[in-house]
């Protein structure tokens, strides 16, 4: 059947995650619109620099969500309340400790980040003001990654939506009030985010408390949950963090090499990357669902369920990826016109539109396989796969002097293709040998 019970179960988690993911770029759009209406461009530049530094730091710590989802889904599949408690408490303690360290060390960290970025003193001063407040949210921001991962792992479909949508909507409302109403400028934008992060944290705790009670997790289990198997958690987080670092470096290289090709190329790539990011957010909804369902099957040691999840994910996300490719093929020029009003940039962007049709169809498989490996908590193999893909990306960059910006987009395509191919080869080998669950 083309749409069976496994497909329905996949959509039950994927659809809410797709809608909630879409609120993330919306938040950035509102930030830009609000700060962009102030009387000097240095405010917008400062927020852009501060947001980039924050994104880089917190993306490196995204392993907290990924590892939590995998461990929680396995405990959920095994119907083990003690492991379920441990899957929440241990990473939550780790997140709060890392967040506290960022708060305490934020001044030297900000100095280092701004030194690396460089540029106008006026812009850097606004970035500093933004970051000094923004990074106060670190404990809540990192804890929210854990809560999101845990609630996703127990397949509480509404919870991630509520957390992301409520947090982002509150952020937007406070943004407008503090920046436009109280004229707090960049400090207002930072304070809006900090307030929204802590509000989301407390809502997440209430949701987790409800699920814990429903799953039979006692207070005694929670008190003892910080003990046991901590080495496995640290090793898993180390591997996923290294994977995330390689991912960040490769995408950062796109900006760096684009800058060497000229200001127009940087601007065009920013427009095209917006389209790619939107596609990735949508397809990531399926990856999140695969994490939860494959982790549950892994915990229950249910190979038939795992295959059902995989086949459903291939069918449904494959259709969505093809839909994106078709939309970009038929209406790509109109979408670009909405993103930039400059005719010269529109014409230049149209030359590279073909890559936006290719990338969804190539990239969807690495997103799905990431979900399979996160569900199985196979962090070392994800790290190794990313290293292979990064090496392929670096080698393909050698075509940039000849192919120009097409070489840059070719490198990104090779990167996504190698991620998918290497993970598929590892999974196929383990499956044939019957050792996927070992």
Short mmCIF file of C-alpha atoms in Angstrom, two decimals:
data_model
loop_
_atom_site.label_atom_id
_atom_site.label_comp_id
_atom_site.label_asym_id
_atom_site.label_seq_id
_atom_site.Cartn_x
_atom_site.Cartn_y
_atom_site.Cartn_z
CA UNK A 1 0.00 0.00 0.00
CA UNK A 2 1.15 3.52 -0.78
CA UNK A 3 -0.35 5.04 2.39
CA UNK A 4 -0.53 2.50 5.21
CA UNK A 5 -0.40 2.64 9.02
CA UNK A 6 3.36 3.35 9.03
CA UNK A 7 2.86 6.31 6.67
CA UNK A 8 0.11 7.71 8.90
CA UNK A 9 2.28 7.32 12.02
CA UNK A 10 5.13 9.09 10.24
CA UNK A 11 2.96 12.03 9.18
CA UNK A 12 1.52 12.30 12.72
CA UNK A 13 4.97 13.38 13.93
CA UNK A 14 6.39 14.87 10.72
CA UNK A 15 3.59 17.33 9.93
CA UNK A 16 3.65 19.16 13.30
CA UNK A 17 7.45 19.34 13.12
CA UNK A 18 7.34 20.79 9.58
CA UNK A 19 4.92 23.52 10.65
CA UNK A 20 6.87 24.34 13.81
CA UNK A 21 10.17 24.36 11.89
CA UNK A 22 8.76 26.98 9.53
CA UNK A 23 8.38 29.38 12.48
CA UNK A 24 12.18 29.43 12.91
CA UNK A 25 13.02 31.37 9.70
CA UNK A 26 9.91 33.51 10.34
CA UNK A 27 11.51 34.67 13.60
CA UNK A 28 14.67 35.74 11.76
CA UNK A 29 12.53 37.60 9.23
CA UNK A 30 10.72 39.56 11.97
CA UNK A 31 14.02 40.34 13.73
CA UNK A 32 15.38 41.75 10.47
CA UNK A 33 12.22 43.75 9.78
CA UNK A 34 12.05 45.27 13.28
CA UNK A 35 15.75 46.14 13.61
CA UNK A 36 15.87 47.19 9.94
CA UNK A 37 13.42 50.03 10.68
CA UNK A 38 15.77 51.70 13.17
CA UNK A 39 17.57 54.88 12.13
CA UNK A 40 21.00 53.34 11.44
CA UNK A 41 22.20 50.24 9.55
CA UNK A 42 24.73 49.48 12.33
CA UNK A 43 21.89 48.05 14.46
CA UNK A 44 20.95 45.52 11.79
CA UNK A 45 24.62 44.71 11.21
CA UNK A 46 25.16 44.20 14.95
CA UNK A 47 22.19 41.84 15.27
CA UNK A 48 23.31 39.93 12.15
CA UNK A 49 26.82 39.43 13.58
CA UNK A 50 25.44 38.52 17.01
CA UNK A 51 22.89 36.09 15.58
CA UNK A 52 25.59 34.40 13.47
CA UNK A 53 27.90 33.95 16.48
CA UNK A 54 24.99 32.63 18.58
CA UNK A 55 23.87 30.25 15.84
CA UNK A 56 27.39 28.84 15.41
CA UNK A 57 27.83 28.25 19.16
CA UNK A 58 24.40 26.74 19.79
CA UNK A 59 24.45 24.65 16.58
CA UNK A 60 27.61 22.98 17.88
CA UNK A 61 25.57 21.99 20.94
CA UNK A 62 22.67 20.66 18.86
CA UNK A 63 23.95 17.19 19.77
CA UNK A 64 21.99 17.61 23.02
CA UNK A 65 18.69 17.33 21.14
CA UNK A 66 19.81 14.60 18.77
CA UNK A 67 21.31 12.27 21.37
CA UNK A 68 18.36 12.83 23.72
CA UNK A 69 15.85 11.88 21.02
CA UNK A 70 17.71 8.66 20.21
CA UNK A 71 18.16 7.53 23.81
CA UNK A 72 14.59 8.47 24.75
CA UNK A 73 13.05 6.71 21.75
CA UNK A 74 14.98 3.53 22.58
CA UNK A 75 13.83 3.63 26.22
CA UNK A 76 10.27 4.28 25.01
CA UNK A 77 10.45 1.29 22.66
CA UNK A 78 11.87 -0.92 25.42
CA UNK A 79 9.12 0.29 27.82
CA UNK A 80 11.79 0.98 30.47
CA UNK A 81 10.78 3.87 32.81
CA UNK A 82 14.21 3.97 34.51
CA UNK A 83 15.98 4.49 31.16
CA UNK A 84 13.31 7.02 30.20
CA UNK A 85 14.10 9.04 33.34
CA UNK A 86 17.85 8.77 32.69
CA UNK A 87 17.38 9.90 29.07
CA UNK A 88 15.91 13.16 30.41
CA UNK A 89 17.87 13.91 33.59
CA UNK A 90 21.44 13.23 32.40
CA UNK A 91 21.37 15.40 29.25
CA UNK A 92 19.36 18.07 31.10
CA UNK A 93 22.08 18.32 33.76
CA UNK A 94 24.70 18.46 31.00
CA UNK A 95 22.79 21.22 29.18
CA UNK A 96 22.34 23.34 32.31
CA UNK A 97 26.03 22.96 33.21
CA UNK A 98 27.16 23.91 29.69
CA UNK A 99 24.74 26.84 29.67
CA UNK A 100 26.01 28.09 33.02
CA UNK A 101 29.59 27.86 31.72
CA UNK A 102 28.66 29.97 28.68
CA UNK A 103 27.04 32.60 30.93
CA UNK A 104 30.10 32.77 33.21
CA UNK A 105 32.58 32.86 30.32
CA UNK A 106 30.50 34.95 27.93
CA UNK A 107 32.73 38.07 28.06
CA UNK A 108 35.94 36.35 26.82
CA UNK A 109 33.87 34.24 24.40
CA UNK A 110 32.29 37.40 22.97
CA UNK A 111 35.73 39.03 22.65
CA UNK A 112 36.98 35.98 20.73
CA UNK A 113 33.92 35.82 18.45
CA UNK A 114 34.07 39.51 17.55
CA UNK A 115 37.83 39.33 16.99
CA UNK A 116 37.30 36.51 14.49
CA UNK A 117 34.48 38.37 12.70
CA UNK A 118 36.22 41.76 12.54
CA UNK A 119 34.73 44.70 10.62
CA UNK A 120 33.28 48.07 11.57
CA UNK A 121 33.75 49.14 15.19
CA UNK A 122 30.22 50.57 15.30
CA UNK A 123 28.71 47.26 14.13
CA UNK A 124 30.87 45.23 16.53
CA UNK A 125 29.81 47.45 19.44
CA UNK A 126 26.14 46.76 18.69
CA UNK A 127 26.93 43.05 18.35
CA UNK A 128 28.60 43.12 21.77
CA UNK A 129 25.55 44.76 23.38
CA UNK A 130 23.33 42.13 21.76
CA UNK A 131 25.47 39.14 22.80
CA UNK A 132 26.02 40.26 26.41
CA UNK A 133 22.26 39.88 26.95
CA UNK A 134 21.50 37.14 24.40
CA UNK A 135 23.91 34.59 25.87
CA UNK A 136 22.25 34.89 29.28
CA UNK A 137 19.66 32.53 27.79
CA UNK A 138 22.24 29.74 27.31
CA UNK A 139 21.04 27.48 30.19
CA UNK A 140 17.42 27.70 29.00
CA UNK A 141 18.30 27.46 25.29
CA UNK A 142 20.35 24.30 25.76
CA UNK A 143 17.84 22.78 28.20
CA UNK A 144 15.12 23.43 25.61
CA UNK A 145 17.07 21.32 23.11
CA UNK A 146 16.98 18.44 25.60
CA UNK A 147 13.27 18.89 26.39
CA UNK A 148 12.43 19.08 22.69
CA UNK A 149 14.45 15.92 22.00
CA UNK A 150 12.91 14.03 24.92
CA UNK A 151 9.31 14.96 24.09
CA UNK A 152 9.94 14.01 20.47
CA UNK A 153 11.45 10.69 21.59
CA UNK A 154 8.28 9.75 23.50
CA UNK A 155 6.26 10.75 20.39
CA UNK A 156 4.31 13.50 22.15
CA UNK A 157 3.51 15.09 18.79
CA UNK A 158 1.90 18.30 20.04
CA UNK A 159 4.64 19.19 22.54
CA UNK A 160 7.41 20.22 20.11
CA UNK A 161 4.88 22.33 18.20
CA UNK A 162 3.69 24.07 21.34
CA UNK A 163 7.26 24.71 22.52
CA UNK A 164 8.51 26.08 19.20
CA UNK A 165 5.42 28.06 18.22
CA UNK A 166 4.74 29.58 21.66
CA UNK A 167 8.42 30.44 22.11
CA UNK A 168 8.74 32.03 18.67
CA UNK A 169 5.44 33.93 18.84
CA UNK A 170 6.33 35.30 22.30
CA UNK A 171 9.73 36.29 20.94
CA UNK A 172 8.15 38.15 18.02
CA UNK A 173 5.65 40.02 20.24
CA UNK A 174 8.36 41.03 22.73
CA UNK A 175 10.65 41.99 19.85
CA UNK A 176 8.15 44.49 18.49
CA UNK A 177 7.30 45.86 21.96
CA UNK A 178 10.84 46.21 23.33
CA UNK A 179 12.49 47.47 20.13
CA UNK A 180 9.75 49.59 18.56
CA UNK A 181 7.72 50.47 21.67
CA UNK A 182 10.37 50.94 24.36
CA UNK A 183 13.18 51.87 21.91
CA UNK A 184 15.65 49.41 23.46
CA UNK A 185 17.26 48.77 20.06
CA UNK A 186 19.52 45.67 19.88
CA UNK A 187 19.30 45.11 23.64
CA UNK A 188 15.52 44.82 23.23
CA UNK A 189 15.88 42.17 20.54
CA UNK A 190 18.25 40.19 22.77
CA UNK A 191 16.04 40.53 25.86
CA UNK A 192 13.00 39.36 23.87
CA UNK A 193 14.81 36.14 22.95
CA UNK A 194 16.09 35.55 26.49
CA UNK A 195 12.60 35.97 27.97
CA UNK A 196 11.05 33.67 25.36
CA UNK A 197 13.70 30.98 25.95
CA UNK A 198 13.09 30.86 29.72
CA UNK A 199 9.31 30.87 29.24
CA UNK A 200 9.66 27.95 26.81
CA UNK A 201 11.86 26.13 29.33
CA UNK A 202 9.23 26.28 32.08
CA UNK A 203 6.45 25.20 29.69
CA UNK A 204 8.65 22.29 28.56
CA UNK A 205 9.25 21.19 32.15
CA UNK A 206 5.50 21.10 32.80
CA UNK A 207 4.96 18.99 29.68
CA UNK A 208 7.77 16.60 30.62
CA UNK A 209 6.33 16.26 34.13
CA UNK A 210 2.97 15.21 32.66
CA UNK A 211 4.55 12.60 30.37
CA UNK A 212 6.73 11.22 33.19
CA UNK A 213 3.64 10.64 35.32
CA UNK A 214 1.83 8.91 32.44
CA UNK A 215 4.84 6.64 31.77
CA UNK A 216 5.13 5.49 35.38
CA UNK A 217 8.36 7.33 36.21
CA UNK A 218 8.54 7.83 39.98
CA UNK A 219 10.26 10.61 41.93
CA UNK A 220 12.80 8.07 43.22
CA UNK A 221 13.69 7.12 39.63
CA UNK A 222 14.24 10.78 38.80
CA UNK A 223 16.45 11.30 41.86
CA UNK A 224 18.69 8.39 40.85
CA UNK A 225 18.55 9.04 37.10
CA UNK A 226 21.79 11.05 36.99
CA UNK A 227 23.71 7.84 37.76
CA UNK A 228 24.77 5.13 35.34
CA UNK A 229 25.80 4.97 31.67
CA UNK A 230 27.12 8.55 31.66
CA UNK A 231 30.15 7.50 29.57
CA UNK A 232 27.89 6.34 26.74
CA UNK A 233 26.10 9.70 26.76
CA UNK A 234 29.37 11.67 26.71
CA UNK A 235 30.85 9.53 23.92
CA UNK A 236 27.68 9.87 21.84
CA UNK A 237 27.58 13.64 22.35
CA UNK A 238 31.28 13.96 21.48
CA UNK A 239 30.80 12.15 18.17
CA UNK A 240 27.70 14.12 17.19
CA UNK A 241 29.39 17.41 18.16
CA UNK A 242 32.34 16.62 15.86
CA UNK A 243 29.83 15.81 13.11
CA UNK A 244 28.08 19.14 13.70
CA UNK A 245 31.41 21.01 13.60
CA UNK A 246 32.27 19.51 10.19
CA UNK A 247 28.79 20.40 8.94
CA UNK A 248 29.17 24.02 10.12
CA UNK A 249 32.63 24.33 8.56
CA UNK A 250 31.41 23.12 5.17
CA UNK A 251 28.47 25.51 5.07
CA UNK A 252 30.72 28.30 6.35
CA UNK A 253 33.11 27.56 3.47
CA UNK A 254 30.29 28.28 1.00
CA UNK A 255 30.13 31.86 2.32
CA UNK A 256 33.93 32.27 2.43
CA UNK A 257 34.51 30.99 -1.12
CA UNK A 258 31.48 32.91 -2.37
CA UNK A 259 32.99 36.13 -0.97
CA UNK A 260 36.11 35.50 -3.07
CA UNK A 261 33.93 35.36 -6.18
CA UNK A 262 32.55 38.85 -5.56
CA UNK A 263 29.91 40.79 -3.64
CA UNK A 264 27.12 39.89 -6.09
CA UNK A 265 27.85 36.17 -5.73
CA UNK A 266 27.70 36.41 -1.92
CA UNK A 267 24.34 38.18 -2.14
CA UNK A 268 22.96 35.68 -4.68
CA UNK A 269 24.11 32.71 -2.61
CA UNK A 270 22.41 34.20 0.46
CA UNK A 271 19.13 34.32 -1.50
CA UNK A 272 19.56 30.77 -2.82
CA UNK A 273 20.62 29.49 0.61
CA UNK A 274 17.32 30.85 1.99
CA UNK A 275 15.50 28.54 -0.43
CA UNK A 276 17.71 25.58 0.53
CA UNK A 277 17.24 26.29 4.25
CA UNK A 278 13.46 26.39 3.86
CA UNK A 279 13.55 23.05 2.02
CA UNK A 280 15.80 21.54 4.68
CA UNK A 281 13.47 22.69 7.49
CA UNK A 282 10.53 20.98 5.78
CA UNK A 283 12.38 17.73 5.06
CA UNK A 284 13.83 17.75 8.59
CA UNK A 285 10.29 17.21 9.83
CA UNK A 286 10.48 13.71 8.35
CA UNK A 287 13.97 13.19 9.78
CA UNK A 288 12.67 14.03 13.28
CA UNK A 289 9.81 11.56 12.86
CA UNK A 290 12.26 8.88 11.68
CA UNK A 291 14.46 9.51 14.75
CA UNK A 292 11.54 8.85 17.09
CA UNK A 293 10.02 5.87 15.25
CA UNK A 294 13.31 4.16 14.37
CA UNK A 295 14.57 4.66 17.94
CA UNK A 296 11.39 3.07 19.27
CA UNK A 297 11.84 0.11 16.91
CA UNK A 298 15.50 -0.13 17.94
CA UNK A 299 14.59 -0.18 21.64
CA UNK A 300 11.99 -2.89 21.02
CA UNK A 301 14.42 -4.80 18.72
CA UNK A 302 11.62 -4.88 16.12
CA UNK A 303 13.18 -5.20 12.65
CA UNK A 304 9.86 -5.35 10.78
CA UNK A 305 8.75 -2.08 12.38
CA UNK A 306 12.08 -0.46 11.51
CA UNK A 307 11.75 -1.44 7.84
CA UNK A 308 8.14 -0.20 7.79
CA UNK A 309 9.30 3.18 9.14
CA UNK A 310 12.10 3.39 6.57
CA UNK A 311 9.89 2.52 3.59
CA UNK A 312 7.20 4.98 4.72
CA UNK A 313 9.81 7.73 5.14
CA UNK A 314 11.25 7.07 1.67
CA UNK A 315 7.81 7.24 0.07
CA UNK A 316 6.48 10.33 1.78
CA UNK A 317 9.62 12.48 2.00
CA UNK A 318 10.57 11.47 -1.55
CA UNK A 319 7.27 12.91 -2.78
CA UNK A 320 7.80 16.14 -0.82
CA UNK A 321 11.38 16.48 -2.14
CA UNK A 322 10.13 16.04 -5.72
CA UNK A 323 7.41 18.62 -5.04
CA UNK A 324 10.04 21.15 -3.93
CA UNK A 325 12.11 20.43 -7.05
CA UNK A 326 9.02 20.92 -9.24
CA UNK A 327 8.00 24.15 -7.48
CA UNK A 328 11.50 25.61 -7.84
CA UNK A 329 11.55 24.53 -11.50
CA UNK A 330 8.19 26.12 -12.33
CA UNK A 331 8.14 29.13 -10.00
CA UNK A 332 11.78 29.58 -8.97
CA UNK A 333 12.20 32.89 -10.79
CA UNK A 334 9.10 34.30 -9.09
CA UNK A 335 10.33 33.12 -5.67
CA UNK A 336 13.71 34.79 -6.26
CA UNK A 337 11.88 38.01 -7.24
CA UNK A 338 10.11 37.92 -3.85
CA UNK A 339 13.45 37.54 -2.03
CA UNK A 340 15.30 40.35 -3.84
CA UNK A 341 14.04 43.36 -5.81
CA UNK A 342 17.41 44.01 -7.52
CA UNK A 343 17.20 43.04 -11.23
CA UNK A 344 20.94 42.27 -11.46
CA UNK A 345 20.73 39.81 -8.54
CA UNK A 346 17.56 38.25 -9.94
CA UNK A 347 19.26 37.56 -13.28
CA UNK A 348 22.37 36.16 -11.60
CA UNK A 349 20.33 33.96 -9.24
CA UNK A 350 18.36 32.51 -12.15
CA UNK A 351 21.62 31.04 -13.53
CA UNK A 352 22.03 28.87 -10.42
CA UNK A 353 18.37 27.96 -9.96
CA UNK A 354 18.96 24.46 -11.35
CA UNK A 355 20.82 23.56 -8.14
CA UNK A 356 17.68 24.28 -6.10
CA UNK A 357 15.89 21.64 -8.19
CA UNK A 358 18.69 19.10 -7.71
CA UNK A 359 19.46 19.57 -4.00
CA UNK A 360 16.09 18.52 -2.47
CA UNK A 361 16.15 15.21 -4.39
CA UNK A 362 19.80 14.55 -3.45
CA UNK A 363 19.66 15.84 0.13
CA UNK A 364 16.49 14.13 1.34
CA UNK A 365 18.26 10.77 1.74
CA UNK A 366 21.00 12.04 4.05
CA UNK A 367 18.36 13.75 6.21
CA UNK A 368 16.39 10.50 6.55
CA UNK A 369 19.47 8.37 7.20
CA UNK A 370 20.61 10.85 9.86
CA UNK A 371 17.27 10.11 11.53
CA UNK A 372 17.86 6.35 11.34
CA UNK A 373 21.33 6.62 12.86
CA UNK A 374 20.23 9.07 15.59
CA UNK A 375 17.45 6.64 16.52
CA UNK A 376 20.07 3.90 16.83
CA UNK A 377 22.46 6.30 18.67
CA UNK A 378 25.28 5.43 16.24
CA UNK A 379 27.18 8.69 16.67
CA UNK A 380 30.64 7.42 15.65
CA UNK A 381 29.36 6.27 12.26
CA UNK A 382 27.57 9.60 11.71
CA UNK A 383 30.85 11.37 12.50
CA UNK A 384 32.80 9.17 10.07
CA UNK A 385 30.21 9.65 7.34
CA UNK A 386 30.40 13.42 7.76
CA UNK A 387 34.21 13.27 7.53
CA UNK A 388 33.95 11.40 4.19
CA UNK A 389 31.42 13.95 2.90
CA UNK A 390 33.56 16.89 4.08
CA UNK A 391 36.58 15.44 2.26
CA UNK A 392 34.52 15.12 -0.93
CA UNK A 393 33.29 18.69 -0.46
CA UNK A 394 36.86 19.98 -0.08
CA UNK A 395 38.06 18.14 -3.20
CA UNK A 396 35.13 19.44 -5.26
CA UNK A 397 36.02 23.01 -4.24
CA UNK A 398 39.01 22.60 -6.56
CA UNK A 399 36.54 23.09 -9.44
CA UNK A 400 35.62 26.61 -8.27
CA UNK A 401 38.46 28.39 -10.19
CA UNK A 402 37.13 26.75 -13.38
CA UNK A 403 33.37 26.55 -12.79
CA UNK A 404 32.98 29.62 -10.57
CA UNK A 405 29.85 29.65 -8.41
CA UNK A 406 28.56 26.52 -10.16
CA UNK A 407 31.58 24.73 -8.64
CA UNK A 408 30.52 25.91 -5.19
CA UNK A 409 27.00 24.53 -5.59
CA UNK A 410 28.42 21.34 -7.10
CA UNK A 411 30.56 20.92 -3.96
CA UNK A 412 27.46 21.30 -1.78
CA UNK A 413 25.62 18.71 -3.88
CA UNK A 414 28.54 16.27 -3.61
CA UNK A 415 28.61 16.89 0.16
CA UNK A 416 24.93 15.93 0.60
CA UNK A 417 25.23 12.99 -1.80
CA UNK A 418 28.26 11.53 0.00
CA UNK A 419 26.55 11.90 3.38
CA UNK A 420 23.61 9.87 2.12
CA UNK A 421 25.68 7.30 0.22
CA UNK A 422 28.12 6.61 3.07
CA UNK A 423 25.35 6.25 5.68
CA UNK A 424 23.38 4.00 3.31
CA UNK A 425 26.44 1.77 2.79
CA UNK A 426 27.02 1.46 6.56
CA UNK A 427 23.35 0.68 7.25
CA UNK A 428 23.16 -1.87 4.43
CA UNK A 429 26.28 -3.66 5.73
CA UNK A 430 24.97 -3.81 9.31
CA UNK A 431 21.53 -4.96 8.16
CA UNK A 432 22.89 -7.76 5.97
CA UNK A 433 25.07 -9.01 8.81
CA UNK A 434 22.19 -8.80 11.28
CA UNK A 435 24.11 -6.51 13.67
CA UNK A 436 22.07 -3.28 13.45
CA UNK A 437 20.56 -3.90 16.89
CA UNK A 438 23.84 -4.95 18.53
#
